[in-house]
Amino acid sequence: MSGTRSAEGTATDPEEDEGQGQEAAASPGRRLRHALRLSGRWLMANTLLLALLGAYVAMAYGVATLSKWFFAIGIVVSYGVDLALPYVKSNALSLLRKNRFGLTMRFLVRQLLLIGFFGELPLFPRHATAILACGFIYLFVFLVLYGLPLETAKRKHRMIPVTVRTLDLGEAIPPPLPRNLVYRSYVRKILYLDVLISAGATAAIVTDQVAFLYGGIGALVLVSFVAMTVMLPQAARAHRVPEREDSLAAVNRALGYAGPEVVVYFSFASATSDFMYQVNMWLPVLKSTRRSCLVVLRERRSMELLAPTDIPAICVPKADDLGEIELPHARVVLYPGNAGKNVHMLGRAEMKHVFVGHGDSDKLASSNRVSKTYDEIWVAGQAGRERYRRLRGSIPDEAIVEVGLPQLDEVEPAAPQAKEHPAVLYAPTWEGWTREGDYSSVPDLGVRIITELLRLNPEGRIVYRPHPMLGYRSPEAAEEHRKILAILEEDNKRRLAEDPGLVADATVLKEMAALEERMAELQDRSRDSPAYHLTEQERVVRQEFAIFRWYELFPMVNSPRLHFHSTGRLPGLFAVFNAVDGMISDISSVVSDFLASGKPYALSNPRDLSVAELTEQVSVAGAAYLVPVGEELAVGDFLEAVRAAGDDRLAERRRILRTFVLGGPEAQKRFTYAVDDLYERGIRTFPAGEVPVPTVATPFNQEDTEQEDVPPEIQEEIPPDIQEEIESMPTATREGDLGNG
């Protein structure tokens, strides 16, 4: 039995969940249409808010005037708007909550208005109003009774110390939480059951027939009984969670059997898909090494976003639990990122700790003093070594090891081919965590670059692939990003109008969409996913087949004239490199990666440094066409170089720089050798199963026990004449010699 389930699943917090979950992954075309509809959604959200407030005013007016139709229309509209708002991606629901008019409050006010209106009508017996109030009270009691076993099960699952993938835990696999149908957003679902009572009461008001009220309450009781019958067995099963000690023991047994020798350790405060690429990019490289590997993550969300792989993975959120994880054979730990929680693994002295990063970049954050904590720092080529020398001896030169970038093996070298209408990639970075780390060209130059490319290369193609985090910190960057999308969409419409033959075959698009949906299912590990019961190996095989088929179809719709935009997984960045003739980017690892293609590239200069300053500070600037240079954007010079098909003035510089930045050929072999060499050194220092033990040290004289410190069998091996000489020496001299030895 394979332990491939995550303890948390993907059920959302059952508090007032009003549809705030992230929008499902979409194809690039859908993202483009989504961006263009933002203004329409804003208008719709505000219209719905006004309708909601108007509905409550209508209900209140109906109570005050005993107007049946005002009240009936108000209650129907209020339910309709409440159902629609979660599907409109806006801050409307957040605004309602902040103003103390959240989901529960809206339901409670509506129920009180209904009770008040019902009680004012003289047509019904007095006890009917009491029955109506009891029906709503019953609903809230049912909500509490339904939620107790679910919340208890969730707390137990949160206490599970380790979640795993591709490890056999035997009988210690935690049971799944109840299925999303009965667990996810259950508060919202149960509150909406009051529609049965409200519908019955409203029908009774309109028709003067109190039987409708009793029918609605009866329906609520029946539905609640069925819901409890379905939920309780699932909740009872979910409560059978192994104890902490049993879980840790099972994980240690599984790790002892798997015997991982190399560990990839990753932690990030904001565990999102935007950052998990830092780990996912290393998975194929690790598969090509000769050592057994293990991925160690610290945030549960990271486990869900880890790409399908048959490399074992564990997630240990708490430092105390991580300290009890036994890795007797592991002697190498690779760190793709610098994070505070790295110290929880760095404390293991029997292991060799290596910072490998997640790309080769000239950003200052890529070479800082924090890296001094690692035994070695692995860089792509000599450029990486030179970056650390700026710290002036803080990082010893012997700690830097050049291993290349094995991921770049799939980048195809440029083939000399002149193109009148070349395809250009614009791949800007994001704005960073701080102003100092902001290298993005989008806020100041993005629209200008796109506009100039369209002017100078009107029939050429633009591929726009920004960093996934673009716009995270800067609203200005997000706004400029939307403008770029709008410009590209408008130009695509023009091209399609001029040449209808550019429209891709509908059947091909349909099959690609189906493949994307299938890949999303394989990535989804929630209990309602069709792929929930697949093993990790089955997920990997099916995912690889779907990706292979997607890339087979991609050339059929990859028109050389239509602009393309993507921040998703497909197509991969290196596949984009192979599909374009040149690139404009910012100071980031993307430029270093693009060097592997040998194609011309332009580097943004948003801080308007002089050419001398930029080339001195940024290694990749030495073979780049700069945009802008002073007041001139200089996109034209770059396009001329692209059209020259490798015969431009910087071609030789790119060839030299490629070796300087990325190192020599056969990066995978060099990386594998570096792993093997470091592992052998680690295992010689600490053989498998051994861990560092404290050294006994004391300043006190222990004359009465000094003879006991030497075992009798060793004393017998000392020749008699040497033994007499030692005994004749002064005590202090003997102790001093022993201490120095």
XYZ file of C-alpha atoms in Angstrom:
741
model
C 0.000 0.000 0.000
C 1.558 3.256 -1.067
C 1.313 6.329 1.090
C 0.486 8.847 -1.593
C -2.166 10.843 0.207
C -1.797 14.238 1.768
C -3.244 14.586 5.226
C -4.785 17.933 4.510
C -6.352 17.193 1.130
C -7.582 20.333 -0.515
C -10.692 21.055 1.477
C -11.014 24.719 2.272
C -11.454 26.153 5.711
C -15.123 25.569 6.557
C -15.557 29.061 7.944
C -17.547 31.457 5.829
C -16.148 30.366 2.487
C -17.627 32.749 -0.049
C -15.824 31.633 -3.166
C -12.434 33.204 -2.526
C -10.469 30.244 -3.878
C -7.987 30.870 -6.628
C -9.305 30.721 -10.146
C -8.649 27.383 -11.777
C -5.700 27.140 -14.086
C -6.649 28.230 -17.573
C -5.129 28.201 -20.989
C -3.275 31.316 -22.197
C -6.229 32.332 -24.342
C -8.597 32.131 -21.406
C -6.240 34.212 -19.270
C -6.165 36.836 -21.997
C -9.944 36.988 -22.210
C -10.133 37.097 -18.416
C -7.865 40.141 -18.283
C -9.987 41.963 -20.849
C -13.175 41.252 -18.902
C -11.921 42.707 -15.611
C -13.776 45.980 -16.069
C -16.981 44.094 -16.930
C -16.698 41.994 -13.785
C -16.174 45.089 -11.673
C -19.381 46.557 -13.078
C -21.258 43.306 -12.523
C -20.020 42.963 -8.927
C -21.137 46.474 -8.034
C -24.492 45.932 -9.715
C -25.005 42.783 -7.659
C -24.051 44.623 -4.463
C -26.638 47.304 -5.153
C -29.240 44.632 -5.947
C -28.435 42.843 -2.673
C -28.818 45.974 -0.576
C -31.988 46.852 -2.472
C -33.400 43.401 -1.751
C -32.966 43.862 2.015
C -34.541 47.322 1.802
C -37.476 45.779 -0.090
C -37.885 43.086 2.577
C -37.792 45.687 5.345
C -40.343 47.803 3.469
C -42.525 44.731 3.018
C -42.460 44.080 6.779
C -43.300 47.719 7.557
C -46.228 47.869 5.099
C -47.225 44.178 5.127
C -46.714 44.129 1.352
C -46.518 40.465 0.318
C -45.097 41.113 -3.140
C -42.425 43.562 -1.997
C -41.273 41.032 0.564
C -41.435 38.066 -1.827
C -39.457 39.854 -4.546
C -36.863 41.043 -2.001
C -36.271 37.575 -0.546
C -35.961 35.941 -3.990
C -33.507 38.598 -5.221
C -31.411 38.332 -2.032
C -31.000 34.572 -2.477
C -30.175 34.962 -6.155
C -27.503 37.597 -5.549
C -25.979 35.553 -2.704
C -25.644 32.604 -5.073
C -24.115 34.701 -7.860
C -21.576 36.818 -5.932
C -18.993 34.037 -5.253
C -18.665 33.444 -8.993
C -17.803 37.075 -9.731
C -14.087 37.475 -9.054
C -14.033 40.751 -7.139
C -13.607 42.136 -3.633
C -17.383 42.503 -3.144
C -17.652 39.683 -0.603
C -14.627 40.941 1.294
C -16.226 44.379 1.419
C -19.423 42.928 2.890
C -17.500 41.007 5.559
C -15.445 44.033 6.568
C -18.678 45.966 7.063
C -20.119 43.266 9.362
C -22.531 41.972 6.745
C -20.967 38.620 5.981
C -22.673 35.405 4.956
C -24.029 34.361 8.365
C -25.240 37.871 9.174
C -27.057 38.138 5.846
C -28.856 34.855 6.465
C -29.730 35.785 10.048
C -31.169 39.214 9.086
C -33.205 37.628 6.299
C -34.587 35.018 8.677
C -35.496 37.624 11.306
C -37.280 39.723 8.697
C -39.212 36.657 7.571
C -40.218 35.798 11.142
C -41.297 39.399 11.742
C -43.361 39.541 8.556
C -44.957 36.166 9.228
C -45.880 37.142 12.785
C -47.587 40.367 11.643
C -50.006 38.556 9.357
C -53.350 37.871 11.029
C -54.193 35.002 8.686
C -52.074 32.338 10.407
C -52.425 30.870 13.904
C -50.046 32.286 16.501
C -48.171 29.032 16.955
C -47.209 29.039 13.251
C -44.754 31.900 13.873
C -43.222 29.951 16.769
C -42.850 26.897 14.517
C -41.139 29.055 11.885
C -38.672 30.382 14.501
C -38.026 26.851 15.777
C -37.297 25.732 12.234
C -34.507 28.306 11.902
C -33.176 27.411 15.372
C -33.149 23.758 14.326
C -31.056 24.719 11.278
C -28.342 26.321 13.438
C -28.365 23.403 15.897
C -27.934 21.042 12.956
C -25.034 23.187 11.686
C -23.236 22.811 15.043
C -23.871 19.053 15.277
C -22.770 18.526 11.677
C -19.598 20.559 12.098
C -18.348 19.054 15.374
C -17.094 15.705 13.994
C -15.708 17.380 10.863
C -13.766 20.021 12.786
C -12.433 17.416 15.213
C -11.251 15.259 12.302
C -9.631 18.268 10.660
C -7.753 19.160 13.858
C -6.491 15.586 14.104
C -5.273 15.673 10.510
C -3.515 18.982 11.127
C -1.606 17.271 13.918
C -0.235 14.583 11.588
C 3.504 15.317 11.713
C 4.447 14.134 8.215
C 2.667 13.739 4.896
C 4.309 11.648 2.214
C 4.352 10.730 -1.446
C 5.697 7.521 -2.966
C 6.561 5.989 0.404
C 4.988 2.822 1.749
C 3.743 3.579 5.271
C 2.045 0.230 5.747
C -0.895 0.514 8.149
C 0.092 4.011 9.270
C -1.392 5.789 6.240
C -3.806 8.392 7.625
C -7.404 7.946 6.458
C -8.788 10.607 4.123
C -10.959 13.442 5.328
C -14.627 13.228 4.254
C -15.252 13.863 0.579
C -15.590 17.462 -0.542
C -19.280 16.965 -1.266
C -20.030 16.707 2.466
C -17.059 18.626 3.888
C -15.940 21.491 1.678
C -17.667 24.786 2.577
C -20.208 22.908 4.666
C -21.155 26.058 6.626
C -22.280 27.762 3.446
C -24.113 24.680 2.200
C -26.046 24.193 5.439
C -26.978 27.843 5.734
C -28.494 27.618 2.274
C -30.805 24.862 3.490
C -32.876 27.624 5.056
C -34.196 28.210 1.551
C -36.489 25.244 2.209
C -38.086 27.027 5.171
C -38.044 30.431 3.471
C -39.635 29.025 0.325
C -42.335 27.316 2.364
C -43.007 30.440 4.437
C -43.042 32.717 1.374
C -45.419 30.374 -0.434
C -47.653 30.350 2.655
C -47.642 34.175 2.723
C -48.521 34.482 -0.966
C -51.180 31.740 -0.975
C -52.471 32.090 2.616
C -51.849 28.336 3.073
C -49.813 27.582 6.231
C -49.277 23.993 5.054
C -46.479 25.219 2.790
C -44.557 26.321 5.900
C -44.874 22.911 7.535
C -43.834 21.243 4.299
C -40.678 23.363 4.105
C -39.678 22.533 7.680
C -40.353 18.849 7.064
C -38.162 18.934 3.970
C -35.339 20.504 6.034
C -35.560 17.750 8.656
C -35.472 15.070 5.953
C -32.473 16.606 4.133
C -30.565 17.085 7.386
C -31.141 13.433 8.335
C -29.812 12.249 4.967
C -26.791 14.566 5.241
C -25.897 13.268 8.719
C -26.312 9.677 7.533
C -23.854 10.277 4.682
C -21.351 12.325 6.713
C -21.011 10.376 9.975
C -19.380 7.185 8.573
C -16.852 9.293 6.647
C -16.108 11.449 9.709
C -15.725 8.355 11.902
C -13.206 6.887 9.456
C -11.313 10.191 9.308
C -10.925 10.175 13.106
C -8.780 7.029 13.035
C -5.538 8.987 12.671
C -2.307 7.297 13.852
C -0.607 8.778 16.905
C 2.345 11.105 16.350
C 4.894 8.521 17.477
C 3.391 5.846 15.237
C 3.390 8.183 12.220
C 7.027 9.181 12.726
C 8.045 5.567 13.258
C 6.299 4.513 10.037
C 7.961 7.305 8.057
C 11.380 6.402 9.460
C 10.850 2.743 8.564
C 9.888 3.718 5.019
C 12.896 6.042 4.701
C 15.183 3.343 6.055
C 13.951 1.005 3.336
C 14.202 3.657 0.575
C 17.666 4.735 1.777
C 17.790 8.249 0.245
C 21.351 9.512 -0.179
C 20.598 12.999 -1.528
C 17.960 15.357 -0.101
C 16.383 18.380 -1.796
C 15.145 20.698 0.945
C 12.718 23.532 0.273
C 10.771 26.022 2.339
C 9.084 29.255 1.411
C 6.819 31.535 3.430
C 4.458 31.986 0.479
C 4.097 28.441 -0.782
C 2.428 28.956 -4.141
C 2.790 27.526 -7.596
C 4.787 30.641 -8.460
C 7.619 29.470 -6.214
C 7.391 25.699 -6.456
C 9.102 25.889 -9.843
C 12.293 26.300 -7.810
C 11.954 22.652 -6.754
C 10.193 21.250 -9.810
C 13.002 22.377 -12.129
C 15.434 20.060 -10.304
C 13.312 16.883 -10.379
C 14.366 15.685 -13.889
C 18.007 16.459 -13.065
C 17.867 14.398 -9.887
C 16.281 11.510 -11.768
C 19.369 11.413 -13.997
C 21.820 11.062 -11.103
C 22.998 7.731 -9.731
C 21.935 8.490 -6.161
C 18.585 7.796 -4.522
C 16.872 11.084 -3.695
C 14.267 12.521 -1.353
C 12.365 15.821 -1.454
C 11.755 17.441 1.955
C 9.178 20.261 2.074
C 8.027 22.363 5.011
C 4.629 23.746 3.920
C 1.671 21.469 3.205
C 0.612 23.570 0.231
C 4.029 22.908 -1.324
C 3.306 19.172 -1.317
C 0.163 19.731 -3.361
C 2.059 21.857 -5.910
C 5.011 19.500 -6.290
C 5.096 18.235 -9.868
C 4.249 14.554 -10.465
C 7.363 12.496 -9.809
C 8.291 9.079 -8.516
C 11.012 10.613 -6.318
C 9.830 10.131 -2.703
C 8.721 13.322 -0.958
C 7.807 14.197 2.605
C 6.345 17.356 4.124
C 7.230 18.139 7.748
C 5.748 21.477 8.887
C 7.129 21.474 12.458
C 10.819 21.760 13.312
C 10.479 19.336 16.258
C 9.046 16.661 13.966
C 11.753 17.250 11.374
C 14.329 16.664 14.089
C 12.963 13.148 14.576
C 13.124 12.204 10.908
C 15.966 9.723 10.468
C 18.079 9.898 7.313
C 20.917 7.465 8.080
C 22.163 7.213 4.472
C 21.738 10.847 3.374
C 24.963 12.820 3.166
C 24.133 15.576 0.649
C 21.419 18.233 1.020
C 20.615 20.551 -1.894
C 18.894 23.897 -1.250
C 17.134 25.575 -4.230
C 16.330 28.674 -2.168
C 17.419 30.668 0.872
C 14.774 30.596 3.601
C 14.734 30.989 7.362
C 13.600 27.405 7.894
C 16.741 26.139 6.178
C 18.439 26.283 9.585
C 16.336 23.315 10.718
C 18.178 21.107 8.237
C 21.523 22.907 8.323
C 21.956 21.737 11.896
C 22.648 18.176 10.731
C 26.431 18.097 10.863
C 26.760 14.640 9.303
C 25.518 16.010 5.978
C 27.128 18.203 3.332
C 24.951 21.232 2.637
C 24.911 22.778 -0.855
C 23.157 25.862 -2.185
C 22.155 25.150 -5.798
C 19.669 27.987 -6.317
C 17.029 28.027 -9.030
C 18.783 29.664 -11.956
C 21.847 31.686 -12.836
C 21.143 35.375 -12.304
C 23.055 38.639 -11.981
C 20.631 39.899 -9.325
C 22.380 40.821 -6.082
C 20.138 38.384 -4.204
C 21.779 35.539 -6.122
C 25.123 36.071 -4.370
C 24.876 37.181 -0.759
C 26.521 36.461 2.582
C 23.732 34.088 3.630
C 25.316 31.486 1.359
C 28.279 31.332 3.746
C 26.270 28.901 5.894
C 26.551 26.165 3.265
C 29.481 23.814 2.783
C 29.505 24.459 -0.952
C 27.782 26.695 -3.478
C 27.156 25.194 -6.897
C 27.059 27.638 -9.794
C 26.752 27.190 -13.544
C 30.062 28.653 -14.683
C 32.802 31.138 -13.959
C 30.330 34.032 -13.899
C 28.742 32.571 -10.805
C 32.120 32.310 -9.112
C 32.903 35.932 -9.956
C 29.628 37.144 -8.440
C 30.557 35.742 -5.050
C 33.964 37.425 -5.233
C 32.204 40.768 -4.843
C 31.851 39.788 -1.160
C 35.654 40.089 -0.879
C 36.579 36.853 0.792
C 33.400 36.236 2.785
C 32.814 33.131 0.671
C 35.997 31.045 0.184
C 36.752 30.459 -3.472
C 37.161 26.725 -2.863
C 33.532 26.574 -1.683
C 32.333 27.516 -5.180
C 31.849 24.557 -7.542
C 31.007 24.988 -11.240
C 28.522 22.300 -12.276
C 26.642 23.861 -15.213
C 22.863 23.930 -15.643
C 21.706 20.438 -16.701
C 18.159 21.732 -17.303
C 19.377 23.594 -20.401
C 20.109 20.411 -22.342
C 16.704 20.725 -24.028
C 17.456 24.195 -25.428
C 18.224 23.854 -29.134
C 21.191 25.861 -30.524
C 20.261 28.530 -33.056
C 20.194 27.428 -36.680
C 21.294 30.137 -39.162
C 18.102 31.164 -40.914
C 17.320 34.715 -41.986
C 13.745 35.801 -41.274
C 12.086 38.935 -42.507
C 9.377 38.741 -39.838
C 11.062 37.168 -36.789
C 9.319 35.977 -33.641
C 10.449 37.854 -30.527
C 10.045 36.773 -26.914
C 9.412 39.461 -24.286
C 10.095 37.838 -20.906
C 10.213 40.496 -18.158
C 10.920 39.645 -14.537
C 8.741 40.691 -11.597
C 9.250 43.671 -9.280
C 10.871 41.736 -6.412
C 10.235 41.962 -2.695
C 11.901 45.364 -2.299
C 12.697 48.403 -4.437
C 16.376 47.436 -4.423
C 15.529 44.093 -5.997
C 13.171 45.548 -8.619
C 14.606 44.859 -12.082
C 11.301 44.688 -13.952
C 10.995 46.688 -17.162
C 7.202 46.437 -17.312
C 6.202 49.563 -15.302
C 8.431 51.983 -17.246
C 9.220 50.264 -20.546
C 6.786 47.370 -21.118
C 4.170 49.109 -23.271
C 6.877 51.061 -25.156
C 8.750 47.851 -25.995
C 5.614 46.102 -27.284
C 4.512 49.150 -29.275
C 7.949 49.571 -30.857
C 8.144 45.877 -31.773
C 4.778 46.125 -33.514
C 5.874 49.274 -35.354
C 9.234 47.956 -36.552
C 8.169 44.330 -37.040
C 4.480 44.671 -38.000
C 4.133 41.175 -39.461
C 6.316 39.493 -36.858
C 5.118 37.590 -33.830
C 5.447 38.542 -30.148
C 5.525 35.880 -27.450
C 4.825 37.481 -24.078
C 5.859 35.396 -21.083
C 6.212 37.481 -17.901
C 7.343 36.179 -14.540
C 4.393 34.503 -12.768
C 4.708 36.953 -9.869
C 4.548 40.087 -12.021
C 2.194 42.589 -10.374
C 2.335 40.878 -6.969
C 3.860 43.889 -5.194
C 3.353 46.758 -7.631
C -0.160 47.796 -8.788
C 1.549 49.856 -11.490
C 3.214 46.738 -12.891
C -0.113 44.878 -12.835
C -1.814 47.705 -14.718
C 0.926 47.869 -17.382
C 0.720 44.093 -17.727
C -2.995 44.386 -18.515
C -2.274 47.071 -21.101
C 0.227 44.778 -22.844
C -2.348 41.985 -22.979
C -4.918 44.353 -24.469
C -2.489 45.568 -27.163
C -1.592 42.014 -28.207
C -5.230 40.909 -28.249
C -6.223 43.877 -30.407
C -3.441 43.171 -32.903
C -4.430 39.494 -33.029
C -7.991 40.511 -33.916
C -6.632 42.649 -36.759
C -4.541 39.790 -38.117
C -7.413 37.310 -37.931
C -9.679 39.746 -39.769
C -7.090 40.127 -42.537
C -6.399 36.389 -42.841
C -9.180 34.047 -41.572
C -6.951 31.099 -42.479
C -4.957 31.768 -39.313
C -7.756 30.273 -37.207
C -6.508 26.926 -35.938
C -8.414 23.746 -36.596
C -11.172 23.443 -34.004
C -10.611 19.741 -33.427
C -6.962 20.302 -32.572
C -7.826 23.057 -30.116
C -10.472 20.840 -28.552
C -8.021 17.979 -28.059
C -5.407 20.326 -26.550
C -8.009 21.715 -24.146
C -8.972 18.174 -23.141
C -5.306 17.345 -22.498
C -4.904 20.448 -20.321
C -7.961 19.443 -18.298
C -6.568 15.940 -17.908
C -3.234 17.297 -16.686
C -5.063 19.510 -14.189
C -6.910 16.425 -12.902
C -3.623 14.559 -12.480
C -2.240 17.519 -10.532
C -5.362 17.693 -8.341
C -5.064 15.546 -5.218
C -8.400 16.435 -3.637
C -10.755 13.646 -2.673
C -13.231 14.536 -5.433
C -10.579 14.342 -8.152
C -11.017 11.488 -10.680
C -7.290 10.800 -10.233
C -7.432 10.627 -6.418
C -6.821 6.868 -6.187
C -3.945 6.761 -8.688
C -0.488 5.961 -7.389
C 2.240 8.536 -7.884
C 3.860 6.333 -10.527
C 0.599 6.194 -12.484
C 0.248 9.975 -12.244
C 3.770 10.465 -13.584
C 3.266 8.149 -16.571
C -0.096 9.661 -17.538
C 1.158 13.211 -17.073
C 4.197 12.596 -19.259
C 2.023 11.070 -21.991
C -0.389 14.036 -21.904
C 2.492 16.534 -22.096
C 4.086 14.640 -24.986
C 0.805 14.644 -26.919
C 0.225 18.357 -26.173
C 3.595 19.246 -27.663
C 2.799 17.133 -30.719
C -0.304 19.264 -31.332
C 1.265 22.597 -30.381
C 2.964 23.269 -33.779
C -0.421 22.950 -35.507
C -1.785 25.977 -33.631
C 1.516 27.746 -33.056
C 0.900 30.177 -35.889
C 3.951 32.187 -36.932
C 1.782 35.309 -37.115
C -0.440 35.256 -34.014
C 0.904 36.689 -30.773
C 1.057 34.357 -27.816
C 0.894 34.903 -24.059
C 1.492 32.415 -21.279
C 2.490 32.240 -17.632
C 1.372 28.633 -17.237
C 3.259 25.382 -17.288
C 2.702 24.791 -21.002
C 4.550 25.455 -23.106
C 7.727 25.258 -21.028
C 10.144 28.170 -21.071
C 12.780 26.228 -23.002
C 10.200 25.221 -25.623
C 9.456 28.934 -26.023
C 13.190 29.593 -26.505
C 13.179 27.062 -29.346
C 10.141 28.720 -30.994
C 11.476 32.309 -31.165
C 14.312 34.089 -32.954
C 15.342 36.550 -30.239
C 14.432 37.761 -26.767
C 14.012 40.980 -24.780
C 14.239 40.471 -21.034
C 15.436 41.933 -17.736
C 18.270 41.116 -15.372
C 17.246 37.598 -14.344
C 18.140 33.943 -14.794
C 16.016 33.851 -17.965
C 18.778 35.729 -19.831
C 21.457 33.316 -18.649
C 19.287 30.384 -19.755
C 18.697 31.988 -23.158
C 22.461 32.101 -23.751
C 22.284 28.344 -24.361
C 20.381 29.048 -27.608
C 23.043 31.390 -29.009
C 20.318 33.717 -30.341
C 20.435 37.525 -30.021
C 18.882 39.080 -26.957
C 18.240 42.551 -25.630
C 18.554 43.510 -21.975
C 16.424 46.193 -20.374
C 18.117 49.065 -18.613
C 15.258 50.506 -16.521
C 17.621 52.376 -14.195
C 19.270 54.007 -17.207
C 22.804 53.061 -16.233
C 25.621 53.850 -18.610
C 26.849 51.042 -20.825
C 30.076 50.843 -18.819
C 28.233 50.621 -15.495
C 25.786 47.983 -16.712
C 28.401 45.728 -18.297
C 30.551 46.020 -15.181
C 27.720 44.998 -12.847
C 25.880 42.463 -15.046
C 27.761 39.692 -16.824
C 25.079 39.000 -19.466
C 25.097 42.684 -20.474
C 28.422 42.136 -22.240
C 26.721 40.472 -25.211
C 23.323 42.192 -25.038
C 21.632 44.887 -27.080
C 20.529 47.392 -24.441
C 17.062 48.964 -24.264
C 16.973 51.800 -23.665
C 20.269 53.566 -24.273
C 19.772 57.100 -22.996
C 16.572 58.510 -24.472
C 16.493 56.045 -27.379
C 14.665 52.730 -26.930
C 16.993 51.063 -29.472
C 14.689 48.139 -30.302
C 15.616 48.591 -33.972
C 19.260 47.602 -33.407
C 18.124 44.421 -31.718
C 15.701 43.525 -34.542
C 18.450 44.003 -37.130
C 20.611 41.562 -35.186
C 17.761 39.025 -35.066
C 17.240 39.291 -38.818
C 20.981 38.741 -39.348
C 20.514 35.126 -38.162
C 23.674 34.794 -36.108
C 25.850 37.078 -38.225
C 25.445 40.166 -36.033
C 28.209 42.116 -34.282
C 27.626 40.442 -30.882
C 27.444 36.816 -32.051
C 31.023 36.010 -31.034
C 30.514 37.708 -27.673
C 27.479 35.501 -27.020
C 29.518 32.400 -27.773
C 32.243 33.440 -25.325
C 29.733 34.512 -22.692
C 27.826 31.229 -22.974
C 30.882 29.325 -21.746
C 31.662 31.974 -19.127
C 28.148 31.953 -17.633
C 26.964 28.380 -18.204
C 30.246 26.488 -18.113
C 31.354 23.791 -20.514
C 29.316 21.037 -22.188
C 27.788 17.911 -20.600
C 26.339 19.713 -17.592
C 24.360 16.656 -16.471
C 27.542 14.582 -16.239
C 29.327 17.324 -14.311
C 26.397 17.714 -11.935
C 26.208 13.945 -11.378
C 29.937 13.814 -10.694
C 29.663 16.684 -8.196
C 26.878 14.848 -6.344
C 28.854 11.594 -6.273
C 32.061 13.290 -5.151
C 30.405 15.190 -2.315
C 28.480 12.114 -1.215
C 31.655 10.017 -1.062
C 33.375 12.690 1.011
C 30.399 12.857 3.342
C 30.115 9.104 3.781
C 33.847 8.832 4.562
C 33.526 11.415 7.313
C 30.304 9.951 8.712
C 29.617 6.357 7.600
C 25.980 5.420 7.070
C 24.046 5.414 10.325
C 26.541 7.533 12.245
C 25.727 10.971 13.592
C 27.909 13.502 15.408
C 28.173 12.954 19.171
C 29.242 15.603 21.698
C 32.926 15.669 22.620
C 33.564 15.234 26.352
C 35.460 18.303 27.567
C 36.166 19.415 31.141
C 38.675 21.744 32.851
C 38.701 19.644 36.018
C 41.477 17.257 37.086
C 40.259 13.668 37.388
C 43.388 11.897 38.736
C 41.405 9.242 40.482
C 39.846 8.073 37.193
C 42.696 8.621 34.730
C 43.752 4.980 34.798
C 40.189 3.951 34.038
C 40.258 6.084 30.887
C 42.631 3.574 29.211
C 41.034 0.155 28.698
C 43.096 -2.735 30.188
C 43.438 -4.437 26.814
C 45.157 -1.343 25.402
C 47.447 -1.026 28.419
C 48.638 -4.576 27.807
C 49.680 -3.618 24.260
C 52.076 -0.878 25.537
C 55.662 -2.211 25.826
C 56.865 -2.432 29.482
C 59.775 0.019 29.016
C 57.441 2.653 27.530
C 54.907 2.045 30.280
C 57.600 2.630 32.981
C 58.699 5.841 31.258
C 55.103 7.160 31.196
C 54.557 6.364 34.850
C 57.789 8.146 35.817
C 56.633 11.390 34.117
C 55.088 14.141 36.289
C 51.297 13.986 36.374
C 50.831 17.493 34.925
C 53.086 16.648 32.006
C 51.126 13.507 31.204
C 47.819 15.383 31.380
C 49.156 18.174 29.213
C 50.352 15.782 26.530
C 47.083 13.896 26.558
C 45.104 17.103 26.350
C 47.073 18.390 23.380
C 46.838 15.069 21.645
